[in-house]
Short mmCIF file of C-alpha atoms in Angstrom, two decimals:
data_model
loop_
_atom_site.label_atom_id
_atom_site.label_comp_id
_atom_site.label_asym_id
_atom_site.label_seq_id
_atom_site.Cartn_x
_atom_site.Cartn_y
_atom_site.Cartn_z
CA UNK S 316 0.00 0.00 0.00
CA UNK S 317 1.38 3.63 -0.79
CA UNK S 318 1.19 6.29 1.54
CA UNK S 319 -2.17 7.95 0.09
CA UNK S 320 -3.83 4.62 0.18
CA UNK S 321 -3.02 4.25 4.19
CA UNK S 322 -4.28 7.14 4.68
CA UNK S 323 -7.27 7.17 2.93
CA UNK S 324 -8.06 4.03 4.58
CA UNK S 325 -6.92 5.57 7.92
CA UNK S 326 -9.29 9.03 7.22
CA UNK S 327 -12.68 6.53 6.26
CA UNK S 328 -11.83 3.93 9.15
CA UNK S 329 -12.27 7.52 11.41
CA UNK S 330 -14.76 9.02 9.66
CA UNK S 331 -16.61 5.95 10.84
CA UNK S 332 -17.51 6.60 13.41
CA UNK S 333 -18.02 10.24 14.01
CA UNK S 334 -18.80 10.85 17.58
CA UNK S 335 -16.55 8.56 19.00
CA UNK S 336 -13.46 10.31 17.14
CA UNK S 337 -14.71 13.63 17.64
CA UNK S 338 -14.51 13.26 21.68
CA UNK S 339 -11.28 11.47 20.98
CA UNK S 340 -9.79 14.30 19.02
CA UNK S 341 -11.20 16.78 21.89
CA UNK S 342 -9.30 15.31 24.40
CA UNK S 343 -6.18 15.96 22.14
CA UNK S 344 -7.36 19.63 21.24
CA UNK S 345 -8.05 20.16 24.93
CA UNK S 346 -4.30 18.89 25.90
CA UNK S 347 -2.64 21.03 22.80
CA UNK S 348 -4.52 24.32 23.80
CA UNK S 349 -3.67 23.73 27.33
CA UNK S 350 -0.29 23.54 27.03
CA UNK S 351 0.31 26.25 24.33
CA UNK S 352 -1.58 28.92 27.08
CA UNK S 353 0.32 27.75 29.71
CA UNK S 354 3.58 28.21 27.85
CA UNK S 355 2.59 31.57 26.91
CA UNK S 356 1.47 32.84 30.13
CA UNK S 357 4.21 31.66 31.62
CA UNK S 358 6.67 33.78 28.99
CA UNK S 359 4.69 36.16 29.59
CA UNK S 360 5.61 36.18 32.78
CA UNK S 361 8.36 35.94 32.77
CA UNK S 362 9.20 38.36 29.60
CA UNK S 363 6.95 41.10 32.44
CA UNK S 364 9.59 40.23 35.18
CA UNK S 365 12.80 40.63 33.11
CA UNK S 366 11.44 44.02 31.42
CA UNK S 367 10.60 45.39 34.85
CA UNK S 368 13.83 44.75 36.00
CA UNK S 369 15.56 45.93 32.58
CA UNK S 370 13.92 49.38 33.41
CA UNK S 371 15.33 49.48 37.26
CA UNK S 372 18.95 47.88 35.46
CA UNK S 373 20.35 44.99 36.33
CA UNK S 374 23.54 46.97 37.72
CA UNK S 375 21.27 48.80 40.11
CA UNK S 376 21.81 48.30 44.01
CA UNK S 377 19.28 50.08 46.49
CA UNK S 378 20.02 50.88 50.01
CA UNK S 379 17.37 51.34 52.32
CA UNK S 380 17.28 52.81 55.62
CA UNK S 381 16.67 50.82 58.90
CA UNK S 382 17.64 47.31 59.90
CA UNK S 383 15.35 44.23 58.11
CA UNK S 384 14.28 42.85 61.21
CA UNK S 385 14.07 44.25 65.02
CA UNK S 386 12.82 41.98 67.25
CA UNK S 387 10.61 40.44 64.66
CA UNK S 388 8.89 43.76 63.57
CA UNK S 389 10.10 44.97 60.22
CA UNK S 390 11.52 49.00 60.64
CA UNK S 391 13.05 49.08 56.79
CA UNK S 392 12.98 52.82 55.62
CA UNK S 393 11.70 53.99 59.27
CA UNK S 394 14.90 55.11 61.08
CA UNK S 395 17.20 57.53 59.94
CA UNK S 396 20.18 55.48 59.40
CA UNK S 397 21.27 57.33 55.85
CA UNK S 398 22.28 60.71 54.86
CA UNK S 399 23.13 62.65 51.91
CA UNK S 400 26.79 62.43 53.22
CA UNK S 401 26.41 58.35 52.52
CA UNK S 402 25.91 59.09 48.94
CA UNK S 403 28.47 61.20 48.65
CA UNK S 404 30.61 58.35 50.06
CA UNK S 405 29.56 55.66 48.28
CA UNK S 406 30.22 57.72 44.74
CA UNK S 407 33.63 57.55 45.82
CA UNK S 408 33.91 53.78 45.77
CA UNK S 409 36.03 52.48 42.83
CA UNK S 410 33.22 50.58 41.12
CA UNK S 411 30.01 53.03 41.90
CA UNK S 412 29.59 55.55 39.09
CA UNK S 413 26.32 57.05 40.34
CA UNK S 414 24.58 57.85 43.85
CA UNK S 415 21.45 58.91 44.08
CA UNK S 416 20.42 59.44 47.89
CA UNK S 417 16.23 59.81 47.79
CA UNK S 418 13.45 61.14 49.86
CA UNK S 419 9.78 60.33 48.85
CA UNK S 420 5.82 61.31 49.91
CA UNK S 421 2.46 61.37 48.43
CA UNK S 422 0.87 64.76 48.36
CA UNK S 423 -1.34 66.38 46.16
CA UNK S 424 0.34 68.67 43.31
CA UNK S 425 -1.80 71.38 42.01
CA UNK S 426 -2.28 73.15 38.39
CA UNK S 427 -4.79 75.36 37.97
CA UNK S 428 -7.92 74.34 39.26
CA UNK S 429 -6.84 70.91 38.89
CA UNK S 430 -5.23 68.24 41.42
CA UNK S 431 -3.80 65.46 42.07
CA UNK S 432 -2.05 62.84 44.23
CA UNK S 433 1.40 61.53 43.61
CA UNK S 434 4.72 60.57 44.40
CA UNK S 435 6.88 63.68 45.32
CA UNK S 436 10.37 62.45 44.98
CA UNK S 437 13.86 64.26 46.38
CA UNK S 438 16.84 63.55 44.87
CA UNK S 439 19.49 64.74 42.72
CA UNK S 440 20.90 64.49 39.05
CA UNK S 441 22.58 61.18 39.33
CA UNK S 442 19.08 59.66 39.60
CA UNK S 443 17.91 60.18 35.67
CA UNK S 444 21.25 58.26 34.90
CA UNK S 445 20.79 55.58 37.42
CA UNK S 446 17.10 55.09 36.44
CA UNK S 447 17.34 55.26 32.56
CA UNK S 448 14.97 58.47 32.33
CA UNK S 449 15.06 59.79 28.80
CA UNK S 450 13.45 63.41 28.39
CA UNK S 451 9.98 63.70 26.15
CA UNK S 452 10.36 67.67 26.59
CA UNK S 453 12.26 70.02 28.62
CA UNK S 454 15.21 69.20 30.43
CA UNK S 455 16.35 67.14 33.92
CA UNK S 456 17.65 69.51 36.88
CA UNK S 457 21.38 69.91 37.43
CA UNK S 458 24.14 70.19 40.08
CA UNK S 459 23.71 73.62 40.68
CA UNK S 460 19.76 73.42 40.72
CA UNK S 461 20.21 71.25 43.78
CA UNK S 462 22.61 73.44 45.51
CA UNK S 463 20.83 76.24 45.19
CA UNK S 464 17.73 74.89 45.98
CA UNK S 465 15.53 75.84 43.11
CA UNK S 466 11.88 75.26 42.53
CA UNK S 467 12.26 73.08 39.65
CA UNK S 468 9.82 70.00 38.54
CA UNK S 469 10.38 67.39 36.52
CA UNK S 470 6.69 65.40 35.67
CA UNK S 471 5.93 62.39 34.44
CA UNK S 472 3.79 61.59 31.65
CA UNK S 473 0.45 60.51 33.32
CA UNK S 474 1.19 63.37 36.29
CA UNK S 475 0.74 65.57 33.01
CA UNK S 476 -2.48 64.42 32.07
CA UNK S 477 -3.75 63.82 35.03
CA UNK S 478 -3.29 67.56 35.86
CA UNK S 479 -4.46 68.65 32.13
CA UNK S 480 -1.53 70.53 31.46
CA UNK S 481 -0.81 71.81 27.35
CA UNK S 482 1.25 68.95 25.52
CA UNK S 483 4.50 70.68 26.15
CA UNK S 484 3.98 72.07 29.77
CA UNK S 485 7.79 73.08 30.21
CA UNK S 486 7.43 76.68 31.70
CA UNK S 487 4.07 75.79 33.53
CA UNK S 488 3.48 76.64 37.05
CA UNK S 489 2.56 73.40 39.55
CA UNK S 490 1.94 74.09 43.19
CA UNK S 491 3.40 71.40 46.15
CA UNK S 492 2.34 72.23 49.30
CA UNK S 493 1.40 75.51 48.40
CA UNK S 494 5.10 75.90 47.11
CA UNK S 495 5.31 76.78 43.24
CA UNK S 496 7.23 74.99 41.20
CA UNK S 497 8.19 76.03 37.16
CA UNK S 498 8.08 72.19 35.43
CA UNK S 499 11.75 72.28 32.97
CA UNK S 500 10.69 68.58 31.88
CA UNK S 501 8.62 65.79 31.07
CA UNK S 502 9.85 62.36 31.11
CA UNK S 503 9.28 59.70 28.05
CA UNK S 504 6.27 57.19 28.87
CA UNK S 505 8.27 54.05 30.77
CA UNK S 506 5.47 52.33 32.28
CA UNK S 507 5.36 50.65 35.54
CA UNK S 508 7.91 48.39 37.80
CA UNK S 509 8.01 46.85 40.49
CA UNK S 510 8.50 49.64 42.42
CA UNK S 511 5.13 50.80 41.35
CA UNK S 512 4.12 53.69 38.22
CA UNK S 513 7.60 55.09 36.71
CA UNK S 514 5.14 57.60 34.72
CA UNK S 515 3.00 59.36 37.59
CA UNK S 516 5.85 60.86 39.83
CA UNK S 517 7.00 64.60 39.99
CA UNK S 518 11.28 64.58 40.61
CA UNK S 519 12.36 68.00 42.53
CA UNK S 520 15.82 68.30 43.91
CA UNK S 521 16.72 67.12 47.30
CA UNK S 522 17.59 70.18 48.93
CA UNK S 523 14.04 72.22 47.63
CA UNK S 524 12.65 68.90 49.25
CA UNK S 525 14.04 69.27 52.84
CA UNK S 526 13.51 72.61 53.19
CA UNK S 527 10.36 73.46 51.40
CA UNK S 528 8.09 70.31 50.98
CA UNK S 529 8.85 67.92 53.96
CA UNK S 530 11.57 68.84 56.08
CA UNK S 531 11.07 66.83 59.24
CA UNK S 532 14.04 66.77 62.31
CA UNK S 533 16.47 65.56 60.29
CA UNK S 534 17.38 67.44 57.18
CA UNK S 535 20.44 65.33 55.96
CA UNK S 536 18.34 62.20 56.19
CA UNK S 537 17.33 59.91 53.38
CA UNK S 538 14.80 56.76 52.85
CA UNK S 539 16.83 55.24 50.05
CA UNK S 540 19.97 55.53 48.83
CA UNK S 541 20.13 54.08 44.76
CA UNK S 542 23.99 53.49 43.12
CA UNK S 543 24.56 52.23 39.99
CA UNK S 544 28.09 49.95 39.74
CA UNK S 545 30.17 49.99 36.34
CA UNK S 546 28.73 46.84 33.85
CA UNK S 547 31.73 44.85 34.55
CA UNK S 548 32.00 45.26 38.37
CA UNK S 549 31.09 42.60 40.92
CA UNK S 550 27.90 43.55 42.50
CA UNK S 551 28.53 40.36 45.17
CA UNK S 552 31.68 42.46 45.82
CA UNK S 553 30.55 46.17 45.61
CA UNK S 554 27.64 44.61 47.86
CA UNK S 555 30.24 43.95 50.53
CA UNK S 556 32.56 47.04 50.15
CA UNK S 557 29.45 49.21 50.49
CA UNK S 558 28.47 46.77 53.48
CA UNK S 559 31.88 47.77 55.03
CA UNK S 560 31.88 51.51 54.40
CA UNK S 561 28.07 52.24 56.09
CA UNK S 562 29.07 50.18 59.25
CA UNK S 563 32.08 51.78 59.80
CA UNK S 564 30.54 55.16 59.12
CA UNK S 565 27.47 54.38 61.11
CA UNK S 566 29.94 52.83 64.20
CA UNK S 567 28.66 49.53 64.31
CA UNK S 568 30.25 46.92 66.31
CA UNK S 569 30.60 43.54 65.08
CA UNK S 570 27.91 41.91 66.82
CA UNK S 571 25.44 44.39 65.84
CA UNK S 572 23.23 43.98 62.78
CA UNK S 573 23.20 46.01 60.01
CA UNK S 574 21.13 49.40 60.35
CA UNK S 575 20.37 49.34 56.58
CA UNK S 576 18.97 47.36 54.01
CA UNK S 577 21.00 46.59 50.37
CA UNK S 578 19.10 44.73 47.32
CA UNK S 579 20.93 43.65 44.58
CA UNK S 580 18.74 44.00 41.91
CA UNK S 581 21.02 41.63 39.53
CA UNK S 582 20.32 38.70 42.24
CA UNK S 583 17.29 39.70 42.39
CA UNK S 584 16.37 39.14 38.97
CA UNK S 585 17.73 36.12 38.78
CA UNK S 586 16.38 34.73 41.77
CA UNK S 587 12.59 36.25 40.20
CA UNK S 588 13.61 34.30 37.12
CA UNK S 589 14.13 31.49 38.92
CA UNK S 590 10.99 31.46 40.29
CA UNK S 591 9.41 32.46 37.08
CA UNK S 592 10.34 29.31 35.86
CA UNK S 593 9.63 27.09 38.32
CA UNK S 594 6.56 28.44 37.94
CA UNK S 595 6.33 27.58 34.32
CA UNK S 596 7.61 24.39 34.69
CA UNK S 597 4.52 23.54 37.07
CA UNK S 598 2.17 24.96 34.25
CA UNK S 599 3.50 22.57 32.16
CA UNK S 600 2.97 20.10 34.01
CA UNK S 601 -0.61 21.09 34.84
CA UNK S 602 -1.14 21.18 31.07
CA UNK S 603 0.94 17.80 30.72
CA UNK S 604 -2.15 16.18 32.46
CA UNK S 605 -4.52 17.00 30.02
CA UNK S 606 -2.47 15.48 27.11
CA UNK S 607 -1.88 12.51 28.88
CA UNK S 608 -6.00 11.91 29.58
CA UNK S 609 -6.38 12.80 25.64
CA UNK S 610 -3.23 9.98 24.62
CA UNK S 611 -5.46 7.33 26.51
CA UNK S 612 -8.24 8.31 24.95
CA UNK S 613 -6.87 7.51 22.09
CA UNK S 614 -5.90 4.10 22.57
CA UNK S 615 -8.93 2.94 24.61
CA UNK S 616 -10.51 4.66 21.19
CA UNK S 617 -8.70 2.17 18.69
CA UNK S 618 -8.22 -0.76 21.33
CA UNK S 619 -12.25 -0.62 20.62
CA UNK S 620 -12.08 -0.71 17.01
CA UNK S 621 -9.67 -3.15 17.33
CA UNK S 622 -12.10 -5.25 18.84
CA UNK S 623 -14.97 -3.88 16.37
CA UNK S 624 -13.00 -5.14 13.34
CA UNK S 625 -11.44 -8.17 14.40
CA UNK S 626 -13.06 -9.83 11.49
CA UNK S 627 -12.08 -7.78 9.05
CA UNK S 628 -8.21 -7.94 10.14
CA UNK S 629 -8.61 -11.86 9.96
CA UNK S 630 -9.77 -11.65 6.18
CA UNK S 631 -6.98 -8.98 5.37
CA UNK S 632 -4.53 -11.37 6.86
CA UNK S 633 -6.28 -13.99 4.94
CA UNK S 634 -5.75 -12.74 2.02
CA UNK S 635 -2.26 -12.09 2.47
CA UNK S 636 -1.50 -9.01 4.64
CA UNK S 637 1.57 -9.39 6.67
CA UNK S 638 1.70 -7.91 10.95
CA UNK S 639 3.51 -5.38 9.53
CA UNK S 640 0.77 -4.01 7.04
CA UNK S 641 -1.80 -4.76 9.80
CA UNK S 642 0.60 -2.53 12.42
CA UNK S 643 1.35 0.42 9.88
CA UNK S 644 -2.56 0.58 9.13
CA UNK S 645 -3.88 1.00 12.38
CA UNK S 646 -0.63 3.27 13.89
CA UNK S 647 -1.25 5.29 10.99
CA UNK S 648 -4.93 6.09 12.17
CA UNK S 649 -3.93 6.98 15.48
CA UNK S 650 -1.16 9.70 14.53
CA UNK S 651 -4.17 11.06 11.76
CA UNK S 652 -6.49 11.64 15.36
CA UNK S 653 -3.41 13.08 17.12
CA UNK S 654 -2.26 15.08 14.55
CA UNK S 655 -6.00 16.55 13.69
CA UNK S 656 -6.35 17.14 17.26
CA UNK S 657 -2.94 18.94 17.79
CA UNK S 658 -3.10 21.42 15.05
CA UNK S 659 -6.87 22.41 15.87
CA UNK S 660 -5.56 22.65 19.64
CA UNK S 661 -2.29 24.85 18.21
CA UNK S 662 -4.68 27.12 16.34
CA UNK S 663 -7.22 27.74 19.34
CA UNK S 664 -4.44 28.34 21.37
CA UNK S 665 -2.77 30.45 19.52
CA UNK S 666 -6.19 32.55 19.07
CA UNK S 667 -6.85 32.34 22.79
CA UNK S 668 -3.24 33.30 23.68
CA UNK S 669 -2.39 36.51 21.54
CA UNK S 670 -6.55 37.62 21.77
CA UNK S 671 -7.59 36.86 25.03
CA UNK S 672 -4.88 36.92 27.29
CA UNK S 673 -3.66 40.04 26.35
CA UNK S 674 -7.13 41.08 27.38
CA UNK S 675 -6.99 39.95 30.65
CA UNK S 676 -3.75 39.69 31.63
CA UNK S 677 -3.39 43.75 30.43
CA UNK S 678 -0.12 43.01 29.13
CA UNK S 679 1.49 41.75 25.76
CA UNK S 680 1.77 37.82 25.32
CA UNK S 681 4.46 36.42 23.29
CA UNK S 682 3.72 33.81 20.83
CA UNK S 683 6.71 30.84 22.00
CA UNK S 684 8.29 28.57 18.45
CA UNK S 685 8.23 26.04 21.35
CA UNK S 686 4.42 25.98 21.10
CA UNK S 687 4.62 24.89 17.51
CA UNK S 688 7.34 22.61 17.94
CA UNK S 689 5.91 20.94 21.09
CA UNK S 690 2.47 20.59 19.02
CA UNK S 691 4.11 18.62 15.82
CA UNK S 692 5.77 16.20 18.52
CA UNK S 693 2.96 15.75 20.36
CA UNK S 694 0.86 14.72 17.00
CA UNK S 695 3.90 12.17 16.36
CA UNK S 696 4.88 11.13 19.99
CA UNK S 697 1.08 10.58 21.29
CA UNK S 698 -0.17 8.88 18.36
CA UNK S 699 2.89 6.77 18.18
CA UNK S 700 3.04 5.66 21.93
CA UNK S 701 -1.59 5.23 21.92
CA UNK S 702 -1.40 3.48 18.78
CA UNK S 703 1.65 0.72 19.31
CA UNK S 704 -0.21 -1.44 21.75
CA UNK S 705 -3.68 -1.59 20.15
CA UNK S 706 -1.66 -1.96 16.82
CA UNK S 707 0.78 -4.81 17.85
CA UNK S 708 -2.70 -6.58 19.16
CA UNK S 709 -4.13 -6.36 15.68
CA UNK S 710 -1.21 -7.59 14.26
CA UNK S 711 -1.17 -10.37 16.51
CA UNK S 712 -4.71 -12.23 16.21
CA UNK S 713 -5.23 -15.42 14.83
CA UNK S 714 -6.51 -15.37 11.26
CA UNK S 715 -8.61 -18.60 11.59
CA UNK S 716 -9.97 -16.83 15.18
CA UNK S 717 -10.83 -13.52 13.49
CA UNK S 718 -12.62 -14.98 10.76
CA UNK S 719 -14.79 -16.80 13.00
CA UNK S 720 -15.49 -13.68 15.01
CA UNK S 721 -19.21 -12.56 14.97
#
């Protein structure tokens, strides 16, 4: 028999019997789709993570006031542990190019007769390098903006709209706590991180901050310090020299803990993507389970029409077919139902993946090549392994016992 002739005879042994191969082929849709959402949610995931990160940089460390732990109560960014004068150190380390120390509150920010709440942040120039901030309009502050103190505002995107300001609003007035402010820039839509919306924030310098928006009892003090390290430092290393330098300026003793916080934002991407793919791998697995239930629904399917045509395979062996004819004939119908079910489960779930998801996951879904890939073996591997026992029991029966079948 040529190929067309097996599986002609493989397409009208199916065709058959309609129902019965239509829930088989389900089971093998169901199983496909599964596993082709599940791989991309989990990309997506995981793409979300890494791009989040990518924004912060991976050669990012933050240092936050106050120890992790005291006496089982968490005090991190509470006490005034850091100071402007700790960023100024730190820059000096060998493998720190930027220092950004950084003082933050939510108040409401007023243009016009319009308002609204968001993140005030103090800090100085070194923090549009360390956080990747390209300029839509306008300009960032400089050096001599923070020591002088000047009422300057850099906005983000949404803070823009939100207030209704003109499309370029360099020039325009904004009011913090009653304090004017001229905006000099507008920062280029970023999106948000981790550490929340990178596009509703207003950036003033550190020194307007103390003294004329939150000034508090310590002037000098900072929540956060951020320093970015050169690409080919060691961050485990810079981790430890900065370790060093903030317990010996804060006088710690050796049995003391640490009255700061440092995150490695390297490590902690890669412990994230760690996670991330644990986390896929267990979606795959989840997934696995359905294509397992639809491979033994295919061979309870053909060890039934195994049994249904045991008289017919006695009179093809009768009339000379040989166990392997009798083998190839009935594999060949299982890899047809796996293979019609996998590319009908590829195509819903690529149509649920790059259309739905997207929907309601608010975020963009990548299509994986593994999807495709995983979908042709699955056709092959699951009508192969569902088809070889039924099929080697075909081949097997008596020809005298078949014909007598009723």
């Amino acid at each position: 028999m040529t190929f067309n002739d097996i599986l002609k005879e493989s397409w009208l042994s199916i065709s058959g019997n309609k129902v019965r191969s239509f829930l088989t082929v389900l089971g093998i849709i169901i199983g496909v789709m599964a596993v082709v959402v599940m791989m991309s949610v989990g990309d997506a995931v995981q793409k979300q993570i890494t791009d989040q990160f990518s924004s912060l940089g991976t050669n990012t460390i933050i240092i936050r006031a106050g120890a992790a732990q005291t006496g089982g109560v968490r005090t991190g960014g509470m006490r005034q542990t850091l100071t402007r004068q700790s960023a100024d150190a730190l820059r000096q380390l060998p493998d720190i190019s930027a220092a950004a120390p950084m003082r933050q509150t939510s108040i409401q920010v007023v243009f016009g007769n319009r308002n609204w709440g968001t993140a005030v942040i103090g800090t100085n120039p070194d923090y549009a390098t360390i956080q990747n901030i390209e300029m839509e309009h306008g300009v960032f502050f400089d050096q001599s903006a923070l020591r002088n103190g000047s009422t300057f505002a850099v906005i983000g995107p949404k803070t823009a709209n939100e207030l209704d300001m003109p499309i370029d609003p360099v020039g325009q007035i904004i009011r913090i706590n009653n304090v004017p402010f001229v905006v000099i820039g507008v920062m280029r839509e970023r999106g948000d991180s981790m550490m929340g919306s990178q596009d509703d924030m207003v950036i003033i310098p550190l020194t307007t901050f103390t003294k004329r928006v939150w000034g508090g009892r310590f002037p000098d003090a900072v929540q956060t310090i951020m320093v970015r390290v050169f690409q080919d430092a060691d961050n485990t290393l810079v981790t430890q020299q900065i370790t060093a330098m903030l317990r010996d300026r804060h006088r710690l003793r050796d049995d003391e803990p640490d009255d700061f916080q440092i995150m490695d934002m390297r490590q902690v991407m890669e412990t994230m993507n760690t996670i991330s793919g644990f986390l896929r791998m267990l979606l795959m697995a989840i997934a696995s389970v359905s294509l397992l239930v639809g491979s033994i629904g295919i061979m309870n399917m053909m060890l039934v029409s195994v049994a249904e045509r045991t008289r017919e395979i006695g009179i093809r062996k009768a009339i000379g077919a040989k166990e392997t004819h009798i083998t190839i004939q009935f594999l060949s119908e299982s890899v047809l139902i796996s293979f019609i079910g996998s590319m009908a489960g590829l195509i819903l779930g690529i149509i649920l993946s790059q259309t739905v998801l997207p929907r309601v996951m608010d975020m963009a879904v990548p299509l994986s090549i593994w999807s495709v890939i995983l979908s042709i073996g699955v056709a092959v591997v699951v009508g192969i392994s569902s088809g070889v026992m039924p099929a080697r029991k075909a081949a097997k029966l008596n020809p005298i016992d078949s014909l007598r079948h009723e």
